[in-house]
mmCIF file of C-alpha atoms and ligand atoms in Angstrom:
data_model
loop_
_atom_site.group_PDB
_atom_site.id
_atom_site.type_symbol
_atom_site.label_atom_id
_atom_site.label_comp_id
_atom_site.label_asym_id
_atom_site.label_seq_id
_atom_site.Cartn_x
_atom_site.Cartn_y
_atom_site.Cartn_z
ATOM 1 C CA MET V 1 -28.206 33.208 -19.896
ATOM 2 C CA PRO V 2 -28.202 36.601 -18.474
ATOM 3 C CA LEU V 3 -27.524 37.061 -15.045
ATOM 4 C CA PRO V 4 -30.466 38.555 -12.797
ATOM 5 C CA LEU V 5 -29.822 41.856 -11.384
ATOM 6 C CA TYR V 6 -30.585 42.817 -8.053
ATOM 7 C CA GLU V 7 -31.810 46.382 -7.411
ATOM 8 C CA LYS V 8 -31.471 48.350 -4.345
ATOM 9 C CA LYS V 9 -34.780 49.550 -3.283
ATOM 10 C CA GLU V 10 -35.441 52.054 -0.424
ATOM 11 C CA PRO V 11 -38.422 51.168 1.836
ATOM 12 C CA LYS V 12 -40.887 53.693 1.244
ATOM 13 C CA THR V 13 -41.757 54.954 4.559
ATOM 14 C CA LYS V 14 -38.976 56.593 6.506
ATOM 15 C CA TYR V 15 -39.247 56.587 10.268
ATOM 16 C CA ILE V 16 -38.063 59.797 11.927
ATOM 17 C CA ALA V 17 -37.448 60.391 15.571
ATOM 18 C CA VAL V 18 -38.411 63.648 17.125
ATOM 19 C CA ALA V 19 -36.394 63.821 20.230
ATOM 20 C CA ALA V 20 -35.046 65.952 23.041
ATOM 21 C CA GLY V 21 -33.601 64.327 26.120
ATOM 22 C CA LYS V 22 -35.546 66.751 28.122
ATOM 23 C CA GLY V 23 -39.270 67.068 28.823
ATOM 24 C CA GLY V 24 -41.312 70.214 28.259
ATOM 25 C CA VAL V 25 -39.126 71.472 25.322
ATOM 26 C CA GLY V 26 -41.756 71.132 22.639
ATOM 27 C CA LYS V 27 -41.246 67.708 21.174
ATOM 28 C CA SER V 28 -44.984 66.799 20.642
ATOM 29 C CA THR V 29 -45.761 70.397 19.112
ATOM 30 C CA LEU V 30 -42.862 69.883 16.698
ATOM 31 C CA THR V 31 -43.879 66.701 15.801
ATOM 32 C CA ALA V 32 -47.505 67.585 15.015
ATOM 33 C CA GLN V 33 -46.656 71.093 13.158
ATOM 34 C CA LEU V 34 -43.746 69.666 11.344
ATOM 35 C CA GLY V 35 -46.251 66.878 10.079
ATOM 36 C CA PHE V 36 -48.276 69.489 8.841
ATOM 37 C CA ALA V 37 -45.443 71.433 7.240
ATOM 38 C CA LEU V 38 -44.419 68.088 5.402
ATOM 39 C CA LYS V 39 -47.756 67.355 4.302
ATOM 40 C CA LYS V 40 -47.923 71.039 2.930
ATOM 41 C CA LEU V 41 -44.825 70.221 0.922
ATOM 42 C CA GLY V 42 -47.000 67.366 -0.489
ATOM 43 C CA PHE V 43 -45.627 64.336 1.324
ATOM 44 C CA LYS V 44 -47.690 61.614 2.827
ATOM 45 C CA VAL V 45 -47.386 61.748 6.805
ATOM 46 C CA GLY V 46 -48.032 59.887 9.651
ATOM 47 C CA LEU V 47 -47.624 60.518 13.322
ATOM 48 C CA LEU V 48 -46.799 58.110 16.076
ATOM 49 C CA ASP V 49 -46.929 59.390 19.686
ATOM 50 C CA GLY V 50 -44.116 57.266 21.175
ATOM 51 C CA ASP V 51 -44.854 58.915 24.706
ATOM 52 C CA ILE V 52 -46.871 56.098 26.299
ATOM 53 C CA TYR V 53 -46.574 57.682 29.901
ATOM 54 C CA GLY V 54 -47.497 61.246 28.710
ATOM 55 C CA PRO V 55 -49.288 61.066 25.445
ATOM 56 C CA SER V 56 -50.160 64.497 24.257
ATOM 57 C CA LEU V 57 -50.381 64.255 20.272
ATOM 58 C CA ARG V 58 -54.110 63.414 20.177
ATOM 59 C CA LYS V 59 -54.811 66.584 22.126
ATOM 60 C CA MET V 60 -52.714 68.640 19.619
ATOM 61 C CA LEU V 61 -54.619 67.508 16.581
ATOM 62 C CA PRO V 62 -58.192 67.816 15.001
ATOM 63 C CA GLU V 63 -60.124 64.393 14.757
ATOM 64 C CA ASP V 64 -61.383 63.745 11.540
ATOM 65 C CA LYS V 65 -61.639 60.185 12.214
ATOM 66 C CA LEU V 66 -60.903 57.861 15.073
ATOM 67 C CA PRO V 67 -59.018 54.676 14.650
ATOM 68 C CA PHE V 68 -60.927 51.847 13.986
ATOM 69 C CA GLN V 69 -60.152 48.031 13.400
ATOM 70 C CA LYS V 70 -59.973 46.607 9.786
ATOM 71 C CA ASP V 71 -59.203 43.093 8.801
ATOM 72 C CA GLY V 72 -57.398 42.462 12.397
ATOM 73 C CA LYS V 73 -55.243 45.711 11.767
ATOM 74 C CA ILE V 74 -55.476 49.211 13.298
ATOM 75 C CA MET V 75 -56.414 51.726 11.047
ATOM 76 C CA PRO V 76 -54.846 55.065 12.197
ATOM 77 C CA ALA V 77 -56.825 58.346 13.025
ATOM 78 C CA LEU V 78 -57.107 60.951 10.680
ATOM 79 C CA ALA V 79 -56.207 64.735 11.520
ATOM 80 C CA LEU V 80 -56.216 67.176 8.589
ATOM 81 C CA GLY V 81 -54.759 64.167 6.193
ATOM 82 C CA LEU V 82 -52.162 63.089 8.868
ATOM 83 C CA LYS V 83 -52.567 59.544 10.128
ATOM 84 C CA VAL V 84 -52.035 59.424 13.795
ATOM 85 C CA LEU V 85 -51.665 56.567 16.401
ATOM 86 C CA SER V 86 -51.532 57.561 20.228
ATOM 87 C CA LEU V 87 -52.183 55.521 23.272
ATOM 88 C CA ALA V 88 -54.549 58.376 24.119
ATOM 89 C CA HIS V 89 -56.903 57.063 21.366
ATOM 90 C CA PHE V 90 -57.274 53.860 23.457
ATOM 91 C CA ARG V 91 -57.367 54.968 27.082
ATOM 92 C CA PRO V 92 -59.614 57.594 28.992
ATOM 93 C CA ASP V 93 -58.076 60.996 29.317
ATOM 94 C CA GLU V 94 -57.449 60.910 33.152
ATOM 95 C CA LYS V 95 -55.917 57.323 33.193
ATOM 96 C CA ALA V 96 -52.228 57.272 33.364
ATOM 97 C CA ALA V 97 -50.557 54.386 31.890
ATOM 98 C CA ILE V 98 -49.061 52.245 34.527
ATOM 99 C CA VAL V 99 -47.184 49.745 32.799
ATOM 100 C CA ARG V 100 -43.527 48.701 32.815
ATOM 101 C CA ALA V 101 -40.947 49.368 30.118
ATOM 102 C CA PRO V 102 -41.501 46.179 28.092
ATOM 103 C CA ILE V 103 -45.231 46.767 27.917
ATOM 104 C CA ALA V 104 -44.832 50.398 26.644
ATOM 105 C CA THR V 105 -42.437 49.457 24.219
ATOM 106 C CA GLY V 106 -44.739 46.561 23.068
ATOM 107 C CA ILE V 107 -47.340 49.096 22.524
ATOM 108 C CA ILE V 108 -45.299 51.063 20.309
ATOM 109 C CA SER V 109 -44.324 47.957 18.530
ATOM 110 C CA GLN V 110 -47.853 47.201 17.911
ATOM 111 C CA PHE V 111 -48.540 50.732 16.712
ATOM 112 C CA ILE V 112 -45.922 49.863 13.966
ATOM 113 C CA ASN V 113 -46.610 46.296 13.041
ATOM 114 C CA ASP V 114 -50.159 45.903 13.853
ATOM 115 C CA ALA V 115 -51.419 49.176 12.207
ATOM 116 C CA ASP V 116 -52.150 49.601 8.236
ATOM 117 C CA TRP V 117 -50.350 53.278 7.776
ATOM 118 C CA GLY V 118 -50.803 52.777 4.068
ATOM 119 C CA ASP V 119 -48.138 54.216 1.634
ATOM 120 C CA LEU V 120 -46.559 57.032 3.790
ATOM 121 C CA ASP V 121 -43.346 58.988 2.706
ATOM 122 C CA TYR V 122 -42.810 59.944 6.773
ATOM 123 C CA LEU V 123 -43.662 58.618 10.011
ATOM 124 C CA LEU V 124 -42.619 61.183 12.833
ATOM 125 C CA ILE V 125 -42.269 59.725 16.113
ATOM 126 C CA ASP V 126 -42.711 61.800 19.095
ATOM 127 C CA PHE V 127 -40.083 60.272 21.388
ATOM 128 C CA PRO V 128 -40.605 60.041 25.166
ATOM 129 C CA PRO V 129 -38.236 62.169 27.108
ATOM 130 C CA GLY V 130 -34.979 61.005 28.570
ATOM 131 C CA THR V 131 -32.340 58.188 27.232
ATOM 132 C CA GLY V 132 -34.024 55.345 29.307
ATOM 133 C CA ASP V 133 -34.958 52.067 28.417
ATOM 134 C CA ILE V 134 -37.954 52.976 25.951
ATOM 135 C CA PRO V 135 -36.285 55.436 23.582
ATOM 136 C CA LEU V 136 -33.393 52.874 23.792
ATOM 137 C CA THR V 137 -35.810 50.067 22.836
ATOM 138 C CA ILE V 138 -37.561 51.956 20.076
ATOM 139 C CA CYS V 139 -34.352 52.559 18.307
ATOM 140 C CA GLN V 140 -33.572 48.835 18.521
ATOM 141 C CA LYS V 141 -36.807 47.576 17.357
ATOM 142 C CA ILE V 142 -37.653 50.471 14.757
ATOM 143 C CA PRO V 143 -35.368 51.066 11.556
ATOM 144 C CA LEU V 144 -35.293 54.767 12.143
ATOM 145 C CA PHE V 145 -33.957 56.757 9.075
ATOM 146 C CA GLY V 146 -32.924 59.232 11.175
ATOM 147 C CA ALA V 147 -33.680 61.688 14.460
ATOM 148 C CA VAL V 148 -34.481 65.436 14.505
ATOM 149 C CA LEU V 149 -33.197 67.057 17.949
ATOM 150 C CA ILE V 150 -35.012 69.818 19.620
ATOM 151 C CA THR V 151 -33.756 71.898 22.374
ATOM 152 C CA THR V 152 -34.366 75.282 24.017
ATOM 153 C CA PRO V 153 -31.435 77.617 24.172
ATOM 154 C CA GLN V 154 -31.082 76.846 27.835
ATOM 155 C CA ALA V 155 -27.973 75.262 29.225
ATOM 156 C CA VAL V 156 -30.034 72.371 31.132
ATOM 157 C CA SER V 157 -31.958 71.849 28.077
ATOM 158 C CA LEU V 158 -28.686 71.655 25.752
ATOM 159 C CA LEU V 159 -27.270 68.991 28.475
ATOM 160 C CA ASP V 160 -29.954 66.844 27.996
ATOM 161 C CA VAL V 161 -30.145 67.044 24.270
ATOM 162 C CA LYS V 162 -26.489 66.325 24.106
ATOM 163 C CA LYS V 163 -27.175 63.053 26.019
ATOM 164 C CA ALA V 164 -29.708 62.231 23.461
ATOM 165 C CA LEU V 165 -27.465 63.070 20.618
ATOM 166 C CA LEU V 166 -24.785 60.519 21.689
ATOM 167 C CA SER V 167 -27.048 57.804 22.477
ATOM 168 C CA PHE V 168 -28.552 58.139 18.794
ATOM 169 C CA GLU V 169 -24.902 58.205 17.523
ATOM 170 C CA GLU V 170 -24.163 55.159 19.614
ATOM 171 C CA MET V 171 -27.341 53.308 18.158
ATOM 172 C CA GLY V 172 -26.003 54.112 14.661
ATOM 173 C CA VAL V 173 -29.114 56.436 13.906
ATOM 174 C CA PRO V 174 -28.231 59.238 11.794
ATOM 175 C CA ILE V 175 -28.950 62.843 13.159
ATOM 176 C CA LEU V 176 -30.705 64.986 10.433
ATOM 177 C CA GLY V 177 -30.601 68.272 12.593
ATOM 178 C CA ILE V 178 -31.224 70.300 15.455
ATOM 179 C CA VAL V 179 -34.372 72.628 16.206
ATOM 180 C CA GLU V 180 -34.228 75.252 18.667
ATOM 181 C CA ASN V 181 -37.583 76.268 20.333
ATOM 182 C CA LEU V 182 -38.431 78.968 22.507
ATOM 183 C CA SER V 183 -35.784 80.972 20.849
ATOM 184 C CA TYR V 184 -36.733 84.372 21.588
ATOM 185 C CA PHE V 185 -39.636 86.634 22.127
ATOM 186 C CA GLU V 186 -40.438 89.401 19.706
ATOM 187 C CA GLU V 187 -42.411 92.358 20.707
ATOM 188 C CA ALA V 188 -44.949 94.499 18.376
ATOM 189 C CA SER V 189 -42.162 97.251 18.472
ATOM 190 C CA GLY V 190 -39.746 94.593 16.930
ATOM 191 C CA VAL V 191 -37.535 94.386 20.013
ATOM 192 C CA LYS V 192 -36.427 90.638 20.590
ATOM 193 C CA SER V 193 -35.803 89.626 24.203
ATOM 194 C CA TYR V 194 -34.083 85.982 24.985
ATOM 195 C CA PRO V 195 -35.531 84.703 28.190
ATOM 196 C CA PHE V 196 -33.940 81.204 27.683
ATOM 197 C CA GLY V 197 -30.590 82.411 26.547
ATOM 198 C CA LYS V 198 -29.202 82.950 23.060
ATOM 199 C CA LYS V 199 -27.898 80.836 20.239
ATOM 200 C CA GLY V 200 -27.722 77.408 22.444
ATOM 201 C CA GLY V 201 -29.134 75.448 19.360
ATOM 202 C CA GLU V 202 -26.499 77.248 16.910
ATOM 203 C CA SER V 203 -23.687 76.594 19.452
ATOM 204 C CA LEU V 204 -24.784 72.879 19.552
ATOM 205 C CA SER V 205 -25.004 72.798 15.708
ATOM 206 C CA LEU V 206 -21.328 73.979 15.625
ATOM 207 C CA ALA V 207 -19.829 71.733 18.092
ATOM 208 C CA SER V 208 -21.633 68.616 16.789
ATOM 209 C CA GLY V 209 -21.344 69.352 13.287
ATOM 210 C CA TYR V 210 -25.143 68.860 12.772
ATOM 211 C CA PRO V 211 -27.205 71.440 10.931
ATOM 212 C CA LEU V 212 -29.411 73.726 12.745
ATOM 213 C CA LEU V 213 -32.909 73.247 10.837
ATOM 214 C CA GLY V 214 -34.491 76.330 12.065
ATOM 215 C CA GLU V 215 -35.453 78.391 15.379
ATOM 216 C CA ILE V 216 -38.946 78.632 16.685
ATOM 217 C CA PRO V 217 -39.801 81.692 18.676
ATOM 218 C CA ILE V 218 -42.020 81.878 21.616
ATOM 219 C CA ASP V 219 -45.115 82.612 20.052
ATOM 220 C CA GLU V 220 -48.720 82.550 21.305
ATOM 221 C CA GLU V 221 -49.959 81.164 17.895
ATOM 222 C CA VAL V 222 -48.010 78.129 18.756
ATOM 223 C CA SER V 223 -49.877 77.176 21.976
ATOM 224 C CA LYS V 224 -53.144 78.491 20.485
ATOM 225 C CA ALA V 225 -52.718 76.038 17.270
ATOM 226 C CA SER V 226 -51.995 73.167 19.951
ATOM 227 C CA ASP V 227 -54.940 73.810 22.279
ATOM 228 C CA LEU V 228 -57.277 74.016 19.297
ATOM 229 C CA GLY V 229 -55.698 71.299 17.198
ATOM 230 C CA LYS V 230 -54.993 73.322 14.308
ATOM 231 C CA SER V 231 -52.325 73.395 11.799
ATOM 232 C CA LEU V 232 -49.839 76.456 11.964
ATOM 233 C CA CYS V 233 -49.846 76.129 7.997
ATOM 234 C CA ASP V 234 -53.474 77.375 8.159
ATOM 235 C CA ALA V 235 -54.217 80.496 6.534
ATOM 236 C CA SER V 236 -55.493 81.884 9.745
ATOM 237 C CA PHE V 237 -52.061 81.930 11.171
ATOM 238 C CA HIS V 238 -49.397 84.591 10.170
ATOM 239 C CA GLY V 239 -46.819 84.727 13.100
ATOM 240 C CA PRO V 240 -43.130 84.091 13.174
ATOM 241 C CA ALA V 241 -43.465 80.556 14.386
ATOM 242 C CA LYS V 242 -45.386 79.689 11.419
ATOM 243 C CA SER V 243 -42.568 80.771 9.094
ATOM 244 C CA ALA V 244 -40.065 79.116 11.072
ATOM 245 C CA ILE V 245 -41.950 75.765 11.114
ATOM 246 C CA GLU V 246 -42.509 75.797 7.518
ATOM 247 C CA SER V 247 -38.695 76.668 6.801
ATOM 248 C CA ILE V 248 -37.647 73.610 9.249
ATOM 249 C CA GLY V 249 -39.764 71.373 7.067
ATOM 250 C CA LYS V 250 -37.966 72.365 3.798
ATOM 251 C CA ALA V 251 -34.724 72.314 5.794
ATOM 252 C CA LEU V 252 -35.289 68.743 6.937
ATOM 253 C CA ILE V 253 -36.440 67.428 3.321
ATOM 254 C CA LYS V 254 -33.011 68.978 2.267
ATOM 255 C CA GLU V 255 -31.269 67.061 4.991
ATOM 256 C CA ILE V 256 -33.033 63.833 4.103
ATOM 257 C CA GLU V 257 -32.153 64.244 0.493
ATOM 258 C CA ILE V 258 -28.569 64.627 1.368
ATOM 259 C CA LEU V 259 -28.587 61.492 3.335
ATOM 260 C CA ASN V 260 -30.191 59.396 0.516
ATOM 261 C CA LYS V 261 -27.532 60.785 -1.844
ATOM 262 C CA ASN V 262 -24.699 60.073 0.433
ATOM 263 C CA ASP V 263 -26.096 56.505 0.661
ATOM 264 C CA LEU V 264 -25.608 56.646 4.443
ATOM 265 C CA ALA V 265 -28.951 55.044 4.730
ATOM 266 C CA LEU V 266 -27.456 51.803 3.361
ATOM 267 C CA LYS V 267 -28.487 49.971 6.203
ATOM 268 C CA SER V 268 -32.092 50.591 5.572
ATOM 269 C CA PHE V 269 -32.196 49.410 1.928
ATOM 270 C CA GLU V 270 -33.902 46.050 0.917
ATOM 271 C CA LEU V 271 -32.936 44.222 -2.143
ATOM 272 C CA GLU V 272 -35.384 43.696 -4.898
ATOM 273 C CA TRP V 273 -35.516 40.840 -7.419
ATOM 274 C CA LYS V 274 -35.461 42.246 -11.039
ATOM 275 C CA GLU V 275 -36.466 39.779 -13.729
ATOM 276 C CA MET V 276 -34.075 40.281 -16.975
HETATM 277 N N1 ATP U 1 -42.582 78.205 20.218
HETATM 278 C C1 ATP U 1 -43.510 78.109 21.092
HETATM 279 N N2 ATP U 1 -44.304 79.273 21.614
HETATM 280 C C2 ATP U 1 -45.480 79.069 22.507
HETATM 281 N N3 ATP U 1 -45.818 77.909 23.361
HETATM 282 C C3 ATP U 1 -44.782 76.911 23.017
HETATM 283 C C4 ATP U 1 -44.015 76.821 21.851
HETATM 284 N N4 ATP U 1 -43.418 75.489 21.825
HETATM 285 C C5 ATP U 1 -44.078 74.924 22.496
HETATM 286 N N5 ATP U 1 -44.902 75.437 23.433
HETATM 287 C C6 ATP U 1 -45.979 75.116 24.489
HETATM 288 O O1 ATP U 1 -45.159 74.320 25.419
HETATM 289 C C7 ATP U 1 -45.932 73.524 25.997
HETATM 290 C C8 ATP U 1 -44.698 72.060 26.073
HETATM 291 O O2 ATP U 1 -44.781 71.728 24.494
HETATM 292 P P1 ATP U 1 -44.868 70.240 24.312
HETATM 293 O O3 ATP U 1 -45.914 69.554 24.746
HETATM 294 O O4 ATP U 1 -44.773 70.155 22.702
HETATM 295 O O5 ATP U 1 -43.347 69.722 24.918
HETATM 296 P P2 ATP U 1 -42.995 68.419 25.267
HETATM 297 O O6 ATP U 1 -41.500 68.313 24.886
HETATM 298 O O7 ATP U 1 -43.843 67.421 24.100
HETATM 299 O O8 ATP U 1 -43.275 67.913 26.533
HETATM 300 P P3 ATP U 1 -43.303 66.370 27.299
HETATM 301 O O9 ATP U 1 -41.897 66.059 27.394
HETATM 302 O O10 ATP U 1 -43.949 66.507 28.504
HETATM 303 O O11 ATP U 1 -43.998 65.480 26.454
HETATM 304 C C9 ATP U 1 -47.278 73.367 25.242
HETATM 305 O O12 ATP U 1 -48.092 73.840 25.879
HETATM 306 C C10 ATP U 1 -46.888 73.946 23.908
HETATM 307 O O13 ATP U 1 -48.104 74.617 23.538
HETATM 308 MG MG1 MG U 2 -44.779 65.487 24.487
#
């Protein structure tokens, strides 16, 4: 009798952390706009707001459909084809979440386990700032495929992102790459200035060995897109941040493919019974 074959089967949805260590460097903006960029490349994408104490993803996205309940499951909100869940969907705007860390991580677990995300390719998780209890527990509870780290070129941001990088390494989460935000400002004349310093992301990339996925300039189109809940991939945007985000999306997919090929993601493989 022929032996049954076990075949390695990769779980379809890849959970990807978007993290910084430091607050206010553009995590939520990158999560939202990277989601749109990946969608433009043809992928099915979901966004999970992991920032329970300062959920801002909802504000940055249009609301084509709010979350609802079906068959005991939470059906995520829809924003231009992206599926989205944030605590902000379930609480009034002005009310802060005053909960201890175990409750906060419980809410995130619920967003993963009790929601019907459907057949996604990528679920991007907007990580809370810091390397405290909540980000560490998310790493333990969610089988992350990898992490994208975002920093500004400034030393104080680099210091914090290095801590985040080390904590992901310690938790065994592969680092997919580094994104530098607020890299420079380009005037209409073409002259560039560097208010937050120069090439911090590149130096971190060289020192750590992780690829620099791209540099996003200071561009009023970014804040405009966020405030209006729009995608930078929309034809109404033409600025340098738009092309930076789109090329970061492509660079990220390239890194994911490399990681897949190298079989480094072995820990996330499942076995599937194959009848002979
Ligand atoms: N490249 C950019 N050009 C212009 N504005 C930007 C850029 N990146 C981010 N911003 C603006 O900076 C602000 C902070 O960004 P964002 O909320 O994404 O940061 P964050 O890291 O998620 O912050 P927090 O730690 O509070 O969650 C937002 O108002 C956003 O619109
Ligand atoms: Mg944020």
